[in-house]
CSV table of C-alpha atoms in Angstrom, one decimal:
chain,number,residue,atom,x,y,z
D,260,MET,CA,89.2,-17.5,32.0
D,261,LYS,CA,89.8,-15.4,35.1
D,262,ILE,CA,90.3,-11.7,34.9
D,263,GLU,CA,91.9,-9.9,37.7
D,264,LYS,CA,89.7,-7.1,39.3
D,265,HIS,CA,91.3,-3.8,40.1
D,266,ASN,CA,90.2,-0.7,41.9
D,267,GLN,CA,89.5,2.2,39.7
D,268,SER,CA,91.8,5.1,40.7
D,269,ARG,CA,90.2,8.5,40.4
D,270,LYS,CA,88.1,7.4,37.6
D,271,THR,CA,84.4,8.0,37.3
D,272,ILE,CA,82.9,6.2,34.4
D,273,GLY,CA,79.5,6.4,32.6
D,274,LEU,CA,78.0,3.8,30.2
D,275,VAL,CA,75.9,4.5,27.2
D,276,LEU,CA,73.9,1.5,25.8
D,277,SER,CA,72.3,1.9,22.4
D,278,GLY,CA,69.2,0.2,21.1
D,279,GLY,CA,69.3,-2.7,18.7
D,280,GLY,CA,66.6,-5.4,19.6
D,281,ALA,CA,68.1,-8.8,19.5
D,282,GLN,CA,71.5,-7.4,18.7
D,283,GLY,CA,71.7,-6.4,22.4
D,284,ALA,CA,73.2,-9.8,23.0
D,285,TYR,CA,76.4,-8.3,21.5
D,286,GLN,CA,76.0,-5.4,24.1
D,287,ALA,CA,75.6,-7.9,26.9
D,288,GLY,CA,78.7,-9.8,26.0
D,289,VAL,CA,80.7,-6.6,26.1
D,290,ILE,CA,79.3,-5.7,29.5
D,291,LYS,CA,80.4,-9.0,30.9
D,292,ALA,CA,84.0,-8.5,29.8
D,293,LEU,CA,84.0,-4.9,31.4
D,294,PHE,CA,82.5,-6.1,34.7
D,295,GLN,CA,85.0,-9.0,34.8
D,296,ALA,CA,87.8,-6.5,34.5
D,297,GLY,CA,86.4,-4.7,37.5
D,298,LEU,CA,84.8,-1.7,35.8
D,299,ARG,CA,81.8,-0.1,37.6
D,300,PHE,CA,79.7,2.8,36.4
D,301,LYS,CA,78.3,5.8,38.1
D,302,TYR,CA,75.7,6.6,35.4
D,303,ILE,CA,74.1,4.4,32.7
D,304,SER,CA,72.3,5.9,29.8
D,305,GLY,CA,70.3,3.3,27.8
D,306,VAL,CA,67.6,3.3,25.3
D,307,SER,CA,65.3,0.4,23.9
D,308,ILE,CA,67.2,-2.9,24.5
D,309,GLY,CA,69.9,-0.8,26.0
D,310,ALA,CA,67.6,0.2,28.8
D,311,LEU,CA,66.8,-3.4,29.7
D,312,ASN,CA,70.5,-4.3,29.7
D,313,GLY,CA,71.2,-1.1,31.6
D,314,LEU,CA,68.7,-2.1,34.4
D,315,LEU,CA,70.4,-5.5,35.1
D,316,THR,CA,74.0,-3.7,34.6
D,317,ALA,CA,73.0,-1.1,37.2
D,318,ARG,CA,72.0,-3.8,39.7
D,319,GLY,CA,75.3,-5.6,39.0
D,320,MET,CA,73.4,-8.7,37.8
D,321,ILE,CA,75.7,-9.6,35.1
D,322,ARG,CA,75.1,-13.5,35.5
D,323,GLU,CA,71.5,-12.9,35.4
D,324,LEU,CA,71.9,-10.8,32.2
D,325,GLU,CA,73.8,-13.4,30.4
D,326,HIS,CA,71.3,-16.2,31.6
D,327,THR,CA,68.3,-14.1,30.3
D,328,TRP,CA,70.0,-13.8,26.8
D,329,MET,CA,71.0,-17.5,26.7
D,330,THR,CA,67.6,-18.8,27.7
D,331,ILE,CA,65.5,-16.3,25.5
D,332,SER,CA,63.2,-18.2,23.1
D,333,ARG,CA,63.2,-17.3,19.4
D,334,MET,CA,60.7,-14.4,18.7
D,335,GLN,CA,60.4,-13.7,14.9
D,336,LEU,CA,59.0,-10.2,15.6
D,337,ILE,CA,59.0,-8.9,12.1
D,338,SER,CA,59.0,-10.7,8.7
D,339,ILE,CA,57.9,-9.8,5.2
D,340,ASN,CA,54.5,-11.2,5.8
D,341,SER,CA,54.0,-9.1,9.0
D,342,ILE,CA,54.6,-5.8,7.0
D,343,PRO,CA,51.0,-5.6,5.6
D,344,GLY,CA,49.6,-6.3,9.2
D,345,LEU,CA,51.8,-3.5,10.5
D,346,LEU,CA,50.7,-1.0,7.8
D,347,PHE,CA,46.9,-1.8,7.8
D,348,SER,CA,46.0,-3.3,11.3
D,349,ARG,CA,43.5,-1.5,13.3
D,350,ASN,CA,45.3,-2.6,16.5
D,351,ILE,CA,47.7,-0.1,18.2
D,352,SER,CA,50.7,-2.7,18.0
D,353,LEU,CA,51.5,-6.1,16.4
D,354,LEU,CA,52.5,-7.6,19.7
D,355,GLY,CA,52.0,-7.1,23.4
D,356,ASP,CA,54.8,-6.4,25.8
D,357,GLN,CA,54.4,-9.0,28.3
D,358,VAL,CA,58.0,-10.4,27.7
D,359,GLN,CA,59.4,-7.0,28.8
D,360,ARG,CA,57.1,-6.6,31.5
D,361,ASP,CA,58.0,-9.9,33.1
D,362,LEU,CA,61.8,-9.3,32.8
D,363,ILE,CA,61.4,-5.8,34.4
D,364,GLU,CA,59.1,-7.0,37.1
D,365,LYS,CA,61.7,-9.7,38.0
D,366,TYR,CA,64.7,-7.4,38.4
D,367,ILE,CA,63.2,-3.9,39.1
D,368,ASP,CA,64.3,-2.5,42.4
D,369,LEU,CA,64.5,1.3,42.7
D,370,LYS,CA,65.6,1.3,46.4
D,371,HIS,CA,68.7,-1.0,45.5
D,372,LEU,CA,69.7,1.4,42.7
D,373,ARG,CA,69.4,4.5,45.1
D,374,THR,CA,71.4,2.6,47.8
D,375,ASP,CA,74.2,2.0,45.3
D,376,ALA,CA,74.1,5.6,44.2
D,377,ILE,CA,73.9,4.4,40.5
D,378,GLU,CA,71.7,6.7,38.2
D,379,LEU,CA,69.9,5.0,35.3
D,380,LEU,CA,68.6,7.2,32.6
D,381,THR,CA,66.4,6.2,29.7
D,382,ALA,CA,64.7,8.0,26.8
D,383,ALA,CA,61.2,7.9,25.3
D,384,VAL,CA,59.3,9.8,22.7
D,385,SER,CA,55.9,11.4,23.2
D,386,LEU,CA,53.3,10.6,20.6
D,387,GLN,CA,51.4,13.9,21.7
D,388,THR,CA,54.3,16.4,21.4
D,389,GLY,CA,56.8,14.5,19.2
D,390,GLU,CA,59.6,15.4,21.6
D,391,ILE,CA,62.1,13.2,23.4
D,392,SER,CA,62.0,13.0,27.2
D,393,TYR,CA,64.8,11.5,29.5
D,394,PHE,CA,63.7,9.7,32.6
D,395,SER,CA,66.0,9.2,35.6
D,396,THR,CA,66.0,6.8,38.6
D,397,LYS,CA,67.0,9.8,40.7
D,398,LYS,CA,63.6,11.4,39.9
D,399,VAL,CA,61.1,8.7,39.7
D,400,LYS,CA,59.1,8.1,42.9
D,401,ASN,CA,58.6,4.4,42.9
D,402,ASP,CA,59.0,1.1,41.1
D,403,LYS,CA,55.7,1.4,39.2
D,404,LEU,CA,56.9,4.6,37.5
D,405,LEU,CA,60.3,3.1,36.9
D,406,LYS,CA,58.5,0.3,35.2
D,407,SER,CA,56.6,2.4,32.9
D,408,MET,CA,59.8,4.5,32.1
D,409,LEU,CA,61.6,1.2,31.0
D,410,LEU,CA,58.8,-0.1,29.0
D,411,ALA,CA,58.2,3.3,27.2
D,412,SER,CA,61.9,3.2,26.2
D,413,CYS,CA,61.4,-0.3,24.7
D,414,ALA,CA,58.1,0.4,23.0
D,415,ILE,CA,59.3,0.0,19.4
D,416,PRO,CA,56.7,1.9,17.2
D,417,GLY,CA,54.0,-0.3,15.8
D,418,ILE,CA,55.6,-3.5,17.3
D,419,PHE,CA,54.8,-2.8,20.9
D,420,PRO,CA,52.1,-0.8,22.4
D,421,PRO,CA,52.9,2.8,23.6
D,422,VAL,CA,53.1,3.4,27.4
D,423,GLU,CA,51.2,6.0,29.1
D,424,ILE,CA,53.0,8.2,31.6
D,425,ASN,CA,51.3,11.3,33.1
D,426,ASN,CA,48.5,11.1,30.4
D,427,GLU,CA,51.0,11.1,27.5
D,428,GLN,CA,51.7,8.0,25.2
D,429,PHE,CA,55.5,7.3,24.9
D,430,ILE,CA,57.4,5.1,22.5
D,431,ASP,CA,61.0,3.9,21.9
D,432,GLY,CA,63.3,6.8,22.6
D,433,GLY,CA,65.8,5.2,19.9
D,434,LEU,CA,63.5,6.8,17.2
D,435,LEU,CA,65.1,10.2,18.0
D,436,ASN,CA,68.3,9.2,19.9
D,437,ASN,CA,69.5,5.7,19.6
D,438,THR,CA,72.9,6.4,21.3
D,439,PRO,CA,72.1,8.8,24.2
D,440,ILE,CA,75.5,10.1,25.1
D,441,GLY,CA,74.2,13.6,25.5
D,442,PRO,CA,72.6,13.1,28.9
D,443,LEU,CA,76.0,12.0,30.4
D,444,LEU,CA,78.1,14.9,28.9
D,445,THR,CA,76.8,17.2,31.6
D,446,LYS,CA,77.8,14.7,34.5
D,447,LYS,CA,81.0,14.8,36.4
D,448,LEU,CA,82.7,11.9,34.6
D,449,THR,CA,86.2,11.2,33.6
D,450,ASP,CA,85.2,8.7,30.9
D,451,ILE,CA,82.2,7.4,28.9
D,452,ILE,CA,82.1,4.0,27.3
D,453,THR,CA,79.5,3.6,24.6
D,454,ILE,CA,78.4,0.2,23.2
D,455,SER,CA,76.8,0.5,19.7
D,456,MET,CA,75.5,-2.5,17.7
D,457,GLU,CA,76.0,-0.6,14.5
D,458,PRO,CA,79.1,-1.8,12.6
D,459,LYS,CA,82.1,0.1,11.4
D,460,GLY,CA,81.4,-1.1,7.8
D,461,TYR,CA,78.7,-2.9,6.0
D,462,GLY,CA,80.7,-4.6,3.2
D,463,LYS,CA,80.2,-4.6,-0.6
D,464,ASP,CA,77.8,-7.4,-1.1
D,465,PRO,CA,74.6,-6.2,-2.8
D,466,LEU,CA,71.2,-6.5,-1.1
D,467,SER,CA,68.5,-8.4,-3.0
D,468,HIS,CA,65.7,-8.7,-0.5
D,469,ILE,CA,63.3,-6.0,0.6
D,470,GLY,CA,63.6,-7.1,4.3
D,471,ASP,CA,67.5,-6.6,4.0
D,472,VAL,CA,67.1,-3.2,2.6
D,473,ALA,CA,64.7,-2.2,5.3
D,474,LEU,CA,66.9,-3.5,8.2
D,475,ARG,CA,70.1,-1.9,6.6
D,476,SER,CA,68.3,1.4,6.2
D,477,THR,CA,67.4,1.3,10.0
D,478,SER,CA,71.0,0.5,10.8
D,479,ILE,CA,72.3,3.4,8.7
D,480,PHE,CA,69.8,5.6,10.3
D,481,PHE,CA,71.0,4.6,13.9
D,482,ARG,CA,74.6,4.7,13.0
D,483,ALA,CA,74.2,8.3,11.7
D,484,GLN,CA,72.6,9.2,15.1
D,485,ALA,CA,75.7,7.5,16.9
D,486,TYR,CA,78.1,9.7,14.6
D,487,ARG,CA,76.0,12.7,15.4
D,488,ALA,CA,76.5,12.1,19.2
D,489,GLU,CA,80.1,11.5,18.7
D,490,ARG,CA,80.4,14.7,16.8
D,491,GLU,CA,78.7,16.6,19.6
D,492,TRP,CA,81.2,15.3,22.0
D,493,ARG,CA,84.1,16.3,19.9
D,494,GLU,CA,82.8,19.9,19.6
D,495,ARG,CA,82.3,20.1,23.3
D,496,LYS,CA,85.8,18.8,23.9
D,497,ALA,CA,87.2,21.4,21.4
D,498,ARG,CA,85.4,24.3,23.1
D,499,HIS,CA,86.8,23.3,26.4
D,500,GLN,CA,90.3,22.9,25.1
D,501,GLU,CA,90.0,26.4,23.5
D,502,TYR,CA,88.6,27.9,26.8
D,503,THR,CA,91.6,26.3,28.6
D,504,ARG,CA,94.1,27.8,26.2
D,505,LEU,CA,92.5,31.2,26.5
D,506,ARG,CA,92.5,31.1,30.3
D,507,SER,CA,96.1,30.1,30.3
D,508,ASP,CA,97.1,32.9,28.0
D,509,LEU,CA,95.1,35.4,30.0
D,510,GLU,CA,96.7,34.3,33.2
D,511,GLN,CA,100.1,34.8,31.8
D,512,LEU,CA,99.3,38.2,30.4
D,513,LEU,CA,97.9,39.3,33.7
D,514,SER,CA,101.0,37.9,35.5
D,515,ARG,CA,103.2,40.0,33.4
D,516,GLU,CA,101.2,43.3,33.4
D,517,HIS,CA,99.9,43.1,37.0
D,518,GLY,CA,102.4,41.1,38.9
D,519,ALA,CA,102.7,43.5,41.8
D,520,ALA,CA,101.1,42.1,45.1
D,521,LEU,CA,98.6,45.1,45.0
D,522,ASN,CA,97.1,43.7,41.9
D,523,LYS,CA,96.6,40.1,42.9
D,524,LYS,CA,93.0,40.7,43.8
D,525,PHE,CA,92.3,42.3,40.4
D,526,HIS,CA,94.0,39.3,38.8
D,527,ALA,CA,91.8,36.7,40.6
D,528,LYS,CA,88.8,38.8,39.9
D,529,VAL,CA,89.3,38.8,36.1
D,530,LEU,CA,89.8,35.0,36.0
D,531,ALA,CA,86.9,34.4,38.3
D,532,ARG,CA,84.7,36.5,36.0
D,533,LEU,CA,86.0,34.3,33.1
D,534,ASP,CA,85.2,31.1,34.8
D,535,ALA,CA,81.8,32.2,35.8
D,536,THR,CA,80.8,33.1,32.2
D,537,LEU,CA,82.8,31.3,29.5
D,538,GLY,CA,83.8,28.6,31.8
D,539,LYS,CA,80.4,27.5,32.5
D,540,GLN,CA,79.7,27.3,28.7
D,541,CYS,CA,82.7,25.2,28.1
D,542,PRO,CA,82.8,22.6,30.9
D,543,PRO,CA,85.4,19.8,31.0
D,544,THR,CA,84.3,16.9,28.8
D,545,PRO,CA,84.7,13.2,29.8
D,546,GLN,CA,86.9,11.0,27.4
D,547,LEU,CA,84.7,9.1,25.1
D,548,HIS,CA,85.2,5.4,24.1
D,549,LEU,CA,83.2,3.7,21.5
D,550,ILE,CA,82.8,-0.2,21.3
D,551,ARG,CA,81.1,-1.6,18.2
D,552,PRO,CA,81.5,-4.6,15.8
D,553,GLU,CA,83.7,-4.4,12.8
D,554,ASN,CA,81.3,-5.9,10.5
D,555,ASN,CA,77.6,-6.7,10.4
D,556,LEU,CA,76.3,-8.9,13.2
D,557,ILE,CA,74.8,-12.1,12.0
D,558,ILE,CA,71.6,-11.6,14.0
D,559,GLN,CA,69.0,-9.1,12.9
D,560,GLN,CA,67.3,-6.5,15.2
D,561,TYR,CA,63.9,-8.3,15.3
D,562,ASP,CA,65.0,-11.9,15.1
D,563,PHE,CA,65.6,-13.5,18.6
D,564,ASP,CA,67.3,-16.6,17.2
D,565,ALA,CA,68.4,-18.9,20.0
D,566,LYS,CA,71.1,-20.4,17.8
D,567,LYS,CA,72.7,-17.0,16.9
D,568,ILE,CA,72.3,-15.3,20.2
D,569,PRO,CA,75.2,-17.1,22.0
D,570,TYR,CA,77.6,-16.5,19.1
D,571,THR,CA,76.6,-12.7,19.1
D,572,PHE,CA,77.0,-12.5,22.9
D,573,GLU,CA,80.5,-14.3,22.7
D,574,LEU,CA,81.4,-11.9,19.9
D,575,GLY,CA,80.7,-9.0,22.1
D,576,TYR,CA,82.6,-10.6,24.9
D,577,LEU,CA,85.6,-10.9,22.7
D,578,ASP,CA,85.4,-7.2,21.5
D,579,GLY,CA,85.1,-6.2,25.2
D,580,LEU,CA,88.4,-8.0,25.8
D,581,LYS,CA,89.9,-6.3,22.8
D,582,PHE,CA,88.9,-3.1,24.1
D,583,LEU,CA,90.3,-3.6,27.5
D,584,GLN,CA,93.6,-4.6,26.1
D,585,ARG,CA,93.8,-1.2,24.2
D,586,LYS,CA,92.3,1.0,26.9
D,587,GLY,CA,92.7,-0.8,30.2
D,588,SER,CA,95.6,1.4,31.4
D,589,ALA,CA,93.9,4.6,30.5
D,590,LEU,CA,90.9,3.5,32.6
D,591,ALA,CA,93.1,2.6,35.5
D,592,ILE,CA,92.6,-1.2,35.2
D,593,PRO,CA,95.0,-3.9,34.0
D,594,SER,CA,94.7,-5.5,30.7
D,595,PRO,CA,93.1,-9.0,30.7
D,596,ARG,CA,95.6,-11.8,31.1
D,597,GLN,CA,94.4,-13.6,28.0
D,598,THR,CA,95.8,-12.0,24.9
D,599,THR,CA,93.9,-11.5,21.7
D,600,LYS,CA,96.1,-14.2,20.2
D,601,SER,CA,95.1,-16.8,22.7
D,602,ILE,CA,91.5,-15.7,22.3
D,603,LYS,CA,91.6,-16.5,18.7
D,604,LYS,CA,92.8,-19.9,19.4
D,605,GLN,CA,89.1,-20.5,20.6
D,606,ASN,CA,88.3,-20.2,16.9
D,607,ILE,CA,85.0,-18.4,17.4
D,608,GLU,CA,84.3,-18.7,13.7
D,609,LYS,CA,84.0,-22.4,14.0
D,610,ARG,CA,80.9,-21.9,16.2
D,611,LYS,CA,79.3,-19.4,13.9
D,612,PRO,CA,75.8,-20.8,13.3
D,613,GLY,CA,75.4,-20.1,9.6
D,614,LYS,CA,75.3,-16.9,7.5
D,615,SER,CA,72.8,-14.1,8.1
D,616,LYS,CA,70.1,-13.9,5.7
């Protein structure tokens, strides 16, 4: 399928990539659809697997992104049998982080990111302070520090070892902010696209396995963070709208009461004072677009199943196309030529590799 590219007119778009382990295949599929439609991003804010997807996206390596997911070997990171080891092990982590290191080493290029004027932001939590820190490619000095920044964002507590940066140990930023929208709300953007792997609904089927309960609890925790970030955006947007209405009302009042030419300077001074105080506290807010699956993904966060990843990737690609059909015109790009109806003819369900545990 070929999708026509289009030049974005007066649109400056940011991309937010949440964490989710193996479910990041869904995120990668959405990214492919967005890139095929011609969307490009000025800022990318990613955490955990979203940081790794964000690195390749920032470099425009969408083919490499897809290839990486399609060739990844199965890694059963957490099972019921591994929980005792996680709780009682004297080691600092269950696994090493060589897989992530190899991937980052292969595609890291700070010079390229700066040349393309793309800012990649990631987050990590300090084990010494308990606070979250946001790292930016605009501020790191070299590839070595950028590598540490990305590794820290992916260091799932207990699973992968903490990463030391400036004498502090850092772990996965998703622990405190799994959907890092906040860092982009202060940027000069018209739109922010957020890709989350937490579903809109979980279904009514009861859970009967301790592992399922643990994973569902993690998903609920992360989904609550996404809702909190979305609520913060709505509040910021409401404050700006209220400020805009207040300014308009004041301008009309001043025009009526002080319309004479001699009072134009006073008029301008009052509005300038308003802008310098309240205006700075209520800046314009980008439009937020959220892409996420309708239901539970068949793949679990810590189960890199080579049979389920292609299906999950394709499901993300399909949801990306559906999003473009709904929002393409608002983002100044044409809707994909292929309609949702024709996509359904591919019958993606027939390729579903069994049910999730």
